[in-house]
Amino acid sequence: MAEHDIPRATAKRLPIYYRYLKLLLDAGTTRVSSNELSDAVKFDAATIRRDFSYFGALGKRGYGYDVKALMTFFGEILNQDTLASVALVGVGNLGQALLNFNFHQSSNARISAAFDINEDIVNTIQAGVPVYSLDDLEKQISDQRIDVAILTVPAPVAQDLANRLAKAGVHGILNFTPLRLDVPSDVRVQNVDLTNELQTLLYFINNFGGAEA
Amino acid sequence: MAEHDIPRATAKRLPIYYRYLKLLLDAGTTRVSSNELSDAVKFDAATIRRDFSYFGALGKRGYGYDVKALMTFFGEILNQDTLASVALVGVGNLGQALLNFNFHQSSNARISAAFDINEDIVNTIQAGVPVYSLDDLEKQISDQRIDVAILTVPAPVAQDLANRLAKAGVHGILNFTPLRLDVPSDVRVQNVDLTNELQTLLYFINNFGGAEA
Protein backbone atom coordinates (compact mmCIF):
# COMPACT_ATOMS: atom_id res chain seq x y z
CA MET A 1 0.00 0.00 0.00
CA ALA A 2 1.47 3.32 -1.02
CA GLU A 3 -0.25 5.66 1.41
CA HIS A 4 1.86 8.56 0.28
CA ASP A 5 0.46 8.34 -3.20
CA ILE A 6 -3.23 8.67 -2.43
CA PRO A 7 -4.90 11.90 -3.48
CA ARG A 8 -5.66 14.45 -0.79
CA ALA A 9 -9.38 14.33 -1.67
CA THR A 10 -9.39 10.60 -0.99
CA ALA A 11 -7.64 11.09 2.35
CA LYS A 12 -10.27 13.61 3.38
CA ARG A 13 -13.03 11.09 2.75
CA LEU A 14 -11.45 8.33 4.87
CA PRO A 15 -12.82 9.48 8.25
CA ILE A 16 -16.30 9.69 6.73
CA TYR A 17 -16.04 6.16 5.34
CA TYR A 18 -14.74 4.97 8.66
CA ARG A 19 -17.61 6.44 10.63
CA TYR A 20 -20.30 5.04 8.33
CA LEU A 21 -18.72 1.61 8.33
CA LYS A 22 -18.73 1.72 12.13
CA LEU A 23 -22.41 2.67 12.12
CA LEU A 24 -23.16 -0.21 9.76
CA LEU A 25 -21.22 -2.68 11.86
CA ASP A 26 -22.92 -1.49 15.06
CA ALA A 27 -26.25 -2.06 13.30
CA GLY A 28 -25.23 -5.63 12.48
CA THR A 29 -24.58 -5.10 8.76
CA THR A 30 -21.80 -7.38 7.52
CA ARG A 31 -21.49 -6.39 3.89
CA VAL A 32 -22.18 -3.33 1.81
CA SER A 33 -22.10 -2.40 -1.87
CA SER A 34 -20.52 0.78 -3.17
CA ASN A 35 -24.00 1.91 -4.20
CA GLU A 36 -25.34 1.50 -0.68
CA LEU A 37 -22.35 3.34 0.74
CA SER A 38 -22.90 6.02 -1.86
CA ASP A 39 -26.48 6.53 -0.65
CA ALA A 40 -25.23 6.99 2.90
CA VAL A 41 -22.17 9.19 2.45
CA LYS A 42 -23.30 11.06 -0.68
CA PHE A 43 -20.20 10.48 -2.78
CA ASP A 44 -20.89 8.76 -6.06
CA ALA A 45 -20.24 5.03 -6.20
CA ALA A 46 -17.47 5.37 -8.79
CA THR A 47 -15.59 7.74 -6.47
CA ILE A 48 -15.95 5.26 -3.61
CA ARG A 49 -14.71 2.36 -5.72
CA ARG A 50 -11.74 4.41 -6.90
CA ASP A 51 -10.94 5.56 -3.36
CA PHE A 52 -11.02 2.02 -2.04
CA SER A 53 -8.91 0.75 -4.89
CA TYR A 54 -6.02 3.00 -3.79
CA PHE A 55 -5.82 0.85 -0.69
CA GLY A 56 -6.16 -2.42 -2.55
CA ALA A 57 -9.60 -2.90 -0.97
CA LEU A 58 -11.50 -4.37 -3.87
CA GLY A 59 -15.12 -5.40 -3.49
CA LYS A 60 -16.29 -8.68 -4.97
CA ARG A 61 -18.84 -8.46 -7.76
CA GLY A 62 -22.27 -9.43 -6.46
CA TYR A 63 -21.05 -9.36 -2.88
CA GLY A 64 -19.71 -5.90 -2.23
CA TYR A 65 -17.35 -5.08 0.62
CA ASP A 66 -16.92 -6.81 3.94
CA VAL A 67 -17.88 -4.13 6.46
CA LYS A 68 -15.76 -5.35 9.34
CA ALA A 69 -12.63 -5.95 7.28
CA LEU A 70 -12.94 -2.55 5.63
CA MET A 71 -13.58 -0.78 8.93
CA THR A 72 -10.64 -2.45 10.63
CA PHE A 73 -8.46 -1.59 7.67
CA PHE A 74 -9.44 2.10 7.59
CA GLY A 75 -9.30 2.23 11.39
CA GLU A 76 -5.65 1.23 11.23
CA ILE A 77 -4.89 3.79 8.56
CA LEU A 78 -6.59 6.44 10.66
CA ASN A 79 -4.82 5.28 13.84
CA GLN A 80 -8.12 4.71 15.62
CA ASP A 81 -6.42 2.66 18.30
CA THR A 82 -4.25 5.45 19.59
CA LEU A 83 -5.94 8.36 21.32
CA ALA A 84 -4.51 11.74 20.33
CA SER A 85 -4.39 14.48 22.97
CA VAL A 86 -5.40 17.84 21.62
CA ALA A 87 -4.97 21.33 23.08
CA LEU A 88 -7.65 23.98 22.76
CA VAL A 89 -6.21 27.48 22.73
CA GLY A 90 -8.82 30.17 23.44
CA VAL A 91 -11.88 29.38 25.56
CA GLY A 92 -14.28 32.02 24.24
CA ASN A 93 -17.75 31.18 22.90
CA LEU A 94 -16.49 28.99 20.10
CA GLY A 95 -13.81 27.38 22.27
CA GLN A 96 -16.37 26.62 24.94
CA ALA A 97 -18.66 25.03 22.36
CA LEU A 98 -15.79 22.88 21.07
CA LEU A 99 -15.02 21.74 24.63
CA ASN A 100 -18.61 20.57 24.87
CA PHE A 101 -18.50 19.10 21.39
CA ASN A 102 -17.70 15.46 21.98
CA PHE A 103 -14.90 14.80 19.50
CA HIS A 104 -13.91 11.66 21.34
CA GLN A 105 -17.27 9.97 20.80
CA SER A 106 -16.73 9.67 17.08
CA SER A 107 -12.99 10.07 16.64
CA ASN A 108 -9.67 9.07 18.14
CA ALA A 109 -8.95 12.49 19.59
CA ARG A 110 -9.84 14.21 22.82
CA ILE A 111 -9.17 17.70 24.09
CA SER A 112 -6.96 17.17 27.13
CA ALA A 113 -5.98 20.74 27.92
CA ALA A 114 -7.44 24.19 27.29
CA PHE A 115 -5.67 27.53 27.56
CA ASP A 116 -6.92 31.06 28.08
CA ILE A 117 -5.96 34.36 29.70
CA ASN A 118 -9.35 34.85 31.39
CA GLU A 119 -8.69 34.70 35.16
CA ASP A 120 -12.28 33.63 35.77
CA ILE A 121 -11.77 30.27 34.10
CA VAL A 122 -8.02 29.62 34.42
CA ASN A 123 -7.50 26.77 36.91
CA THR A 124 -11.08 25.56 36.53
CA ILE A 125 -12.44 22.49 34.76
CA GLN A 126 -14.71 23.27 31.82
CA ALA A 127 -16.72 20.42 30.28
CA GLY A 128 -14.31 18.00 31.90
CA VAL A 129 -11.19 19.69 30.55
CA PRO A 130 -8.68 21.59 32.72
CA VAL A 131 -8.16 25.22 31.69
CA TYR A 132 -4.57 26.42 32.10
CA SER A 133 -3.10 29.88 31.91
CA LEU A 134 -1.55 30.68 28.53
CA ASP A 135 1.72 31.06 30.46
CA ASP A 136 1.70 27.28 30.93
CA LEU A 137 1.22 26.53 27.21
CA GLU A 138 4.74 25.29 26.45
CA LYS A 139 5.05 23.23 29.65
CA GLN A 140 1.68 21.45 29.27
CA ILE A 141 2.20 20.71 25.59
CA SER A 142 5.53 19.16 26.41
CA ASP A 143 4.30 17.29 29.52
CA GLN A 144 1.19 15.93 27.77
CA ARG A 145 3.02 15.28 24.48
CA ILE A 146 0.34 17.19 22.62
CA ASP A 147 0.78 17.13 18.86
CA VAL A 148 -2.31 19.00 17.71
CA ALA A 149 -3.95 22.26 18.76
CA ILE A 150 -7.29 23.86 18.02
CA LEU A 151 -6.88 27.61 17.68
CA THR A 152 -9.92 29.69 18.67
CA VAL A 153 -8.36 32.97 19.72
CA PRO A 154 -8.97 36.51 18.42
CA ALA A 155 -7.27 37.08 15.05
CA PRO A 156 -4.77 39.69 16.31
CA VAL A 157 -3.02 37.16 18.59
CA ALA A 158 -3.39 34.10 16.33
CA GLN A 159 -0.01 34.32 14.59
CA ASP A 160 1.88 34.80 17.84
CA LEU A 161 0.19 31.75 19.33
CA ALA A 162 0.82 29.70 16.20
CA ASN A 163 4.51 30.56 16.58
CA ARG A 164 4.50 29.44 20.21
CA LEU A 165 2.63 26.22 19.38
CA ALA A 166 5.05 25.33 16.60
CA LYS A 167 8.02 26.05 18.83
CA ALA A 168 6.50 23.94 21.60
CA GLY A 169 6.36 20.95 19.25
CA VAL A 170 2.82 20.99 17.87
CA HIS A 171 2.62 19.60 14.33
CA GLY A 172 -1.00 20.27 13.48
CA ILE A 173 -3.22 23.33 13.97
CA LEU A 174 -6.95 23.36 13.38
CA ASN A 175 -7.31 27.07 12.73
CA PHE A 176 -10.74 28.63 13.40
CA THR A 177 -9.43 32.18 13.10
CA PRO A 178 -9.88 34.04 9.81
CA LEU A 179 -6.12 34.59 9.68
CA ARG A 180 -3.98 32.53 7.31
CA LEU A 181 -1.08 31.40 9.49
CA ASP A 182 2.62 31.37 8.68
CA VAL A 183 4.07 28.16 10.07
CA PRO A 184 7.28 26.16 9.69
CA SER A 185 7.20 23.46 7.02
CA ASP A 186 6.81 20.67 9.57
CA VAL A 187 3.51 22.08 10.84
CA ARG A 188 0.24 21.46 9.03
CA VAL A 189 -2.62 23.94 9.25
CA GLN A 190 -6.21 23.01 8.53
CA ASN A 191 -8.40 26.10 8.21
CA VAL A 192 -12.02 26.04 9.34
CA ASP A 193 -13.31 29.40 8.25
CA LEU A 194 -16.97 29.63 9.25
CA THR A 195 -17.59 33.01 7.64
CA ASN A 196 -16.12 31.70 4.44
CA GLU A 197 -18.29 28.56 4.53
CA LEU A 198 -21.39 30.71 4.86
CA GLN A 199 -20.32 33.14 2.15
CA THR A 200 -19.45 30.34 -0.24
CA LEU A 201 -22.88 28.82 0.32
CA LEU A 202 -24.55 32.18 -0.36
CA TYR A 203 -22.44 32.67 -3.45
CA PHE A 204 -23.40 29.28 -4.87
CA ILE A 205 -27.09 29.80 -4.15
CA ASN A 206 -27.06 33.23 -5.74
CA ASN A 207 -25.13 32.16 -8.81
CA PHE A 208 -25.81 28.51 -9.44
CA GLY A 209 -29.00 27.68 -7.52
CA GLY A 210 -29.12 24.48 -5.47
CA ALA A 211 -27.49 21.04 -5.88
CA GLU A 212 -25.26 19.52 -3.24
CA ALA A 213 -21.59 20.47 -3.00
CA MET B 1 -18.12 37.22 -17.70
CA ALA B 2 -19.28 33.64 -17.59
CA GLU B 3 -19.76 33.13 -13.87
CA HIS B 4 -21.30 29.73 -14.42
CA ASP B 5 -18.09 28.42 -15.91
CA ILE B 6 -15.72 29.15 -13.06
CA PRO B 7 -14.36 26.17 -11.15
CA ARG B 8 -15.81 25.44 -7.74
CA ALA B 9 -12.36 25.74 -6.14
CA THR B 10 -12.08 29.28 -7.52
CA ALA B 11 -15.53 30.19 -6.22
CA LYS B 12 -14.54 29.01 -2.75
CA ARG B 13 -11.54 31.33 -2.75
CA LEU B 14 -13.54 34.46 -3.67
CA PRO B 15 -14.69 35.35 -0.14
CA ILE B 16 -11.11 35.03 1.06
CA TYR B 17 -9.83 37.32 -1.67
CA TYR B 18 -12.61 39.75 -0.93
CA ARG B 19 -11.81 39.94 2.77
CA TYR B 20 -8.08 40.49 2.22
CA LEU B 21 -8.69 43.15 -0.39
CA LYS B 22 -10.98 44.91 2.07
CA LEU B 23 -8.26 44.74 4.74
CA LEU B 24 -5.73 46.17 2.29
CA LEU B 25 -8.05 48.98 1.26
CA ASP B 26 -8.85 49.81 4.90
CA ALA B 27 -5.10 50.01 5.48
CA GLY B 28 -4.75 52.48 2.60
CA THR B 29 -3.12 50.11 0.10
CA THR B 30 -4.15 50.96 -3.45
CA ARG B 31 -2.41 48.28 -5.48
CA VAL B 32 -1.20 44.77 -4.90
CA SER B 33 0.74 42.16 -6.83
CA SER B 34 -0.30 38.53 -7.06
CA ASN B 35 2.85 37.67 -5.09
CA GLU B 36 1.87 39.98 -2.25
CA LEU B 37 -1.65 38.58 -2.22
CA SER B 38 -0.15 35.12 -2.25
CA ASP B 39 1.83 35.89 0.91
CA ALA B 40 -1.34 37.02 2.66
CA VAL B 41 -3.87 34.40 1.60
CA LYS B 42 -1.45 31.46 1.20
CA PHE B 43 -2.54 30.39 -2.27
CA ASP B 44 0.27 30.37 -4.78
CA ALA B 45 0.53 33.37 -7.08
CA ALA B 46 -0.17 31.32 -10.21
CA THR B 47 -3.45 30.12 -8.70
CA ILE B 48 -4.42 33.69 -7.88
CA ARG B 49 -3.61 34.93 -11.39
CA ARG B 50 -5.60 32.08 -12.91
CA ASP B 51 -8.54 32.68 -10.56
CA PHE B 52 -8.62 36.38 -11.39
CA SER B 53 -8.36 35.68 -15.11
CA TYR B 54 -11.68 33.81 -15.03
CA PHE B 55 -13.27 37.14 -14.21
CA GLY B 56 -11.30 39.05 -16.79
CA ALA B 57 -9.45 40.84 -13.97
CA LEU B 58 -5.98 41.01 -15.40
CA GLY B 59 -3.19 42.71 -13.49
CA LYS B 60 -0.79 44.98 -15.33
CA ARG B 61 2.81 43.87 -15.49
CA GLY B 62 4.89 45.93 -13.07
CA TYR B 63 1.80 47.41 -11.50
CA GLY B 64 -0.28 44.54 -10.18
CA TYR B 65 -3.96 44.83 -9.39
CA ASP B 66 -5.95 47.87 -8.38
CA VAL B 67 -7.18 46.98 -4.88
CA LYS B 68 -10.33 49.07 -4.92
CA ALA B 69 -11.45 48.01 -8.38
CA LEU B 70 -10.85 44.37 -7.59
CA MET B 71 -12.62 44.58 -4.24
CA THR B 72 -15.64 46.34 -5.74
CA PHE B 73 -15.75 43.78 -8.50
CA PHE B 74 -15.60 40.76 -6.17
CA GLY B 75 -18.00 42.46 -3.78
CA GLU B 76 -20.56 42.62 -6.55
CA ILE B 77 -20.04 38.98 -7.47
CA LEU B 78 -20.45 38.05 -3.82
CA ASN B 79 -23.52 40.26 -3.42
CA GLN B 80 -21.92 42.21 -0.60
CA ASP B 81 -24.47 44.96 -0.91
CA THR B 82 -27.44 42.81 -0.04
CA LEU B 83 -27.69 41.47 3.48
CA ALA B 84 -28.83 37.85 3.65
CA SER B 85 -30.99 36.77 6.58
CA VAL B 86 -30.00 33.41 7.97
CA ALA B 87 -31.85 31.06 10.32
CA LEU B 88 -30.05 29.13 13.03
CA VAL B 89 -31.78 25.86 13.86
CA GLY B 90 -30.66 24.36 17.17
CA VAL B 91 -29.40 26.62 19.98
CA GLY B 92 -27.20 24.15 21.89
CA ASN B 93 -23.54 24.80 22.68
CA LEU B 94 -22.45 25.11 19.09
CA GLY B 95 -25.56 27.06 18.09
CA GLN B 96 -25.02 29.49 20.93
CA ALA B 97 -21.41 29.97 19.88
CA LEU B 98 -22.48 30.69 16.30
CA LEU B 99 -25.01 33.26 17.53
CA ASN B 100 -22.14 35.01 19.27
CA PHE B 101 -19.88 34.57 16.27
CA ASN B 102 -20.15 37.81 14.39
CA PHE B 103 -20.76 36.65 10.82
CA HIS B 104 -22.07 40.07 9.87
CA GLN B 105 -18.85 41.85 10.72
CA SER B 106 -16.98 40.20 7.86
CA SER B 107 -19.72 38.96 5.55
CA ASN B 108 -23.02 39.95 4.02
CA ALA B 109 -25.06 37.62 6.19
CA ARG B 110 -26.61 37.89 9.63
CA ILE B 111 -28.53 35.40 11.73
CA SER B 112 -31.97 36.95 12.06
CA ALA B 113 -33.86 34.10 13.72
CA ALA B 114 -32.96 31.12 15.88
CA PHE B 115 -35.10 28.07 16.62
CA ASP B 116 -35.08 25.54 19.41
CA ILE B 117 -37.39 23.34 21.50
CA ASN B 118 -35.85 24.34 24.83
CA GLU B 119 -38.62 26.20 26.74
CA ASP B 120 -35.98 28.06 28.77
CA ILE B 121 -34.76 30.02 25.77
CA VAL B 122 -37.76 30.07 23.40
CA ASN B 123 -39.13 33.63 23.28
CA THR B 124 -35.90 35.11 24.58
CA ILE B 125 -33.23 37.12 22.79
CA GLN B 126 -29.82 35.41 22.67
CA ALA B 127 -26.83 37.45 21.51
CA GLY B 128 -29.25 39.89 19.89
CA VAL B 129 -31.18 37.21 18.00
CA PRO B 130 -34.78 36.19 18.80
CA VAL B 131 -35.21 32.50 19.61
CA TYR B 132 -38.48 31.05 18.30
CA SER B 133 -40.14 27.74 18.98
CA LEU B 134 -39.46 25.13 16.30
CA ASP B 135 -43.24 25.16 15.76
CA ASP B 136 -42.83 28.62 14.22
CA LEU B 137 -40.09 27.54 11.79
CA GLU B 138 -42.15 27.60 8.59
CA LYS B 139 -43.94 30.86 9.43
CA GLN B 140 -40.77 32.79 10.34
CA ILE B 141 -38.82 31.53 7.33
CA SER B 142 -41.64 32.67 5.09
CA ASP B 143 -42.21 36.01 6.89
CA GLN B 144 -38.50 36.88 6.98
CA ARG B 145 -37.82 35.49 3.48
CA ILE B 146 -34.97 33.42 4.85
CA ASP B 147 -33.06 31.57 2.17
CA VAL B 148 -30.29 29.95 4.20
CA ALA B 149 -30.23 27.97 7.43
CA ILE B 150 -27.45 26.84 9.74
CA LEU B 151 -28.25 23.40 11.11
CA THR B 152 -26.85 22.66 14.59
CA VAL B 153 -29.28 20.08 15.93
CA PRO B 154 -28.67 16.52 17.19
CA ALA B 155 -28.07 14.10 14.31
CA PRO B 156 -31.26 12.03 14.88
CA VAL B 157 -33.51 15.01 14.04
CA ALA B 158 -31.33 16.58 11.34
CA GLN B 159 -32.96 14.94 8.31
CA ASP B 160 -36.48 15.77 9.48
CA LEU B 161 -35.51 19.42 9.95
CA ALA B 162 -33.75 19.52 6.59
CA ASN B 163 -37.01 18.31 5.03
CA ARG B 164 -38.96 21.04 6.79
CA LEU B 165 -36.44 23.72 5.82
CA ALA B 166 -36.50 22.68 2.17
CA LYS B 167 -40.30 22.63 2.15
CA ALA B 168 -40.37 26.06 3.78
CA GLY B 169 -38.33 27.48 0.91
CA VAL B 170 -34.75 27.42 2.19
CA HIS B 171 -32.21 26.91 -0.61
CA GLY B 172 -29.01 26.56 1.36
CA ILE B 173 -28.12 24.61 4.47
CA LEU B 174 -24.85 24.95 6.36
CA ASN B 175 -24.85 21.51 7.97
CA PHE B 176 -22.87 21.13 11.21
CA THR B 177 -24.35 17.71 11.97
CA PRO B 178 -22.35 14.59 11.06
CA LEU B 179 -25.32 13.40 8.99
CA ARG B 180 -25.20 13.61 5.20
CA LEU B 181 -28.55 15.13 4.30
CA ASP B 182 -30.96 14.10 1.57
CA VAL B 183 -32.34 17.27 0.00
CA PRO B 184 -34.26 18.23 -3.15
CA SER B 185 -32.12 19.23 -6.12
CA ASP B 186 -32.83 22.95 -5.62
CA VAL B 187 -31.26 22.94 -2.16
CA ARG B 188 -27.54 23.16 -1.64
CA VAL B 189 -25.88 21.65 1.42
CA GLN B 190 -22.48 22.73 2.67
CA ASN B 191 -21.12 20.33 5.28
CA VAL B 192 -18.96 21.59 8.13
CA ASP B 193 -17.90 18.40 9.85
CA LEU B 194 -15.68 19.36 12.78
CA THR B 195 -14.82 15.79 13.77
CA ASN B 196 -13.82 15.09 10.21
CA GLU B 197 -11.63 18.21 10.04
CA LEU B 198 -9.78 17.10 13.17
CA GLN B 199 -9.43 13.51 11.98
CA THR B 200 -8.18 14.58 8.58
CA LEU B 201 -5.57 16.76 10.25
CA LEU B 202 -4.45 13.85 12.45
CA TYR B 203 -4.34 11.56 9.44
CA PHE B 204 -2.14 13.95 7.47
CA ILE B 205 0.22 14.49 10.40
CA ASN B 206 0.55 10.78 11.03
CA ASN B 207 1.05 9.84 7.40
CA PHE B 208 2.61 12.77 5.63
CA GLY B 209 4.11 14.97 8.35
CA GLY B 210 3.57 18.73 8.18
CA ALA B 211 3.17 21.17 5.25
CA GLU B 212 0.14 23.36 4.84
CA ALA B 213 -3.06 21.99 3.28
Short mmCIF file of C-alpha atoms in Angstrom, two decimals, chain A residues 6-21 37 41-52 54-55 74 77-78 190 213, chain B residues 180 193 196-197 199-200 203-204:
data_model
loop_
_atom_site.label_atom_id
_atom_site.label_comp_id
_atom_site.label_asym_id
_atom_site.label_seq_id
_atom_site.Cartn_x
_atom_site.Cartn_y
_atom_site.Cartn_z
CA ILE A 6 -3.23 8.67 -2.43
CA PRO A 7 -4.90 11.90 -3.48
CA ARG A 8 -5.66 14.45 -0.79
CA ALA A 9 -9.38 14.33 -1.67
CA THR A 10 -9.39 10.60 -0.99
CA ALA A 11 -7.64 11.09 2.35
CA LYS A 12 -10.27 13.61 3.38
CA ARG A 13 -13.03 11.09 2.75
CA LEU A 14 -11.45 8.33 4.87
CA PRO A 15 -12.82 9.48 8.25
CA ILE A 16 -16.30 9.69 6.73
CA TYR A 17 -16.04 6.16 5.34
CA TYR A 18 -14.74 4.97 8.66
CA ARG A 19 -17.61 6.44 10.63
CA TYR A 20 -20.30 5.04 8.33
CA LEU A 21 -18.72 1.61 8.33
CA LEU A 37 -22.35 3.34 0.74
CA VAL A 41 -22.17 9.19 2.45
CA LYS A 42 -23.30 11.06 -0.68
CA PHE A 43 -20.20 10.48 -2.78
CA ASP A 44 -20.89 8.76 -6.06
CA ALA A 45 -20.24 5.03 -6.20
CA ALA A 46 -17.47 5.37 -8.79
CA THR A 47 -15.59 7.74 -6.47
CA ILE A 48 -15.95 5.26 -3.61
CA ARG A 49 -14.71 2.36 -5.72
CA ARG A 50 -11.74 4.41 -6.90
CA ASP A 51 -10.94 5.56 -3.36
CA PHE A 52 -11.02 2.02 -2.04
CA TYR A 54 -6.02 3.00 -3.79
CA PHE A 55 -5.82 0.85 -0.69
CA PHE A 74 -9.44 2.10 7.59
CA ILE A 77 -4.89 3.79 8.56
CA LEU A 78 -6.59 6.44 10.66
CA GLN A 190 -6.21 23.01 8.53
CA ALA A 213 -21.59 20.47 -3.00
CA ARG B 180 -25.20 13.61 5.20
CA ASP B 193 -17.90 18.40 9.85
CA ASN B 196 -13.82 15.09 10.21
CA GLU B 197 -11.63 18.21 10.04
CA GLN B 199 -9.43 13.51 11.98
CA THR B 200 -8.18 14.58 8.58
CA TYR B 203 -4.34 11.56 9.44
CA PHE B 204 -2.14 13.95 7.47
#
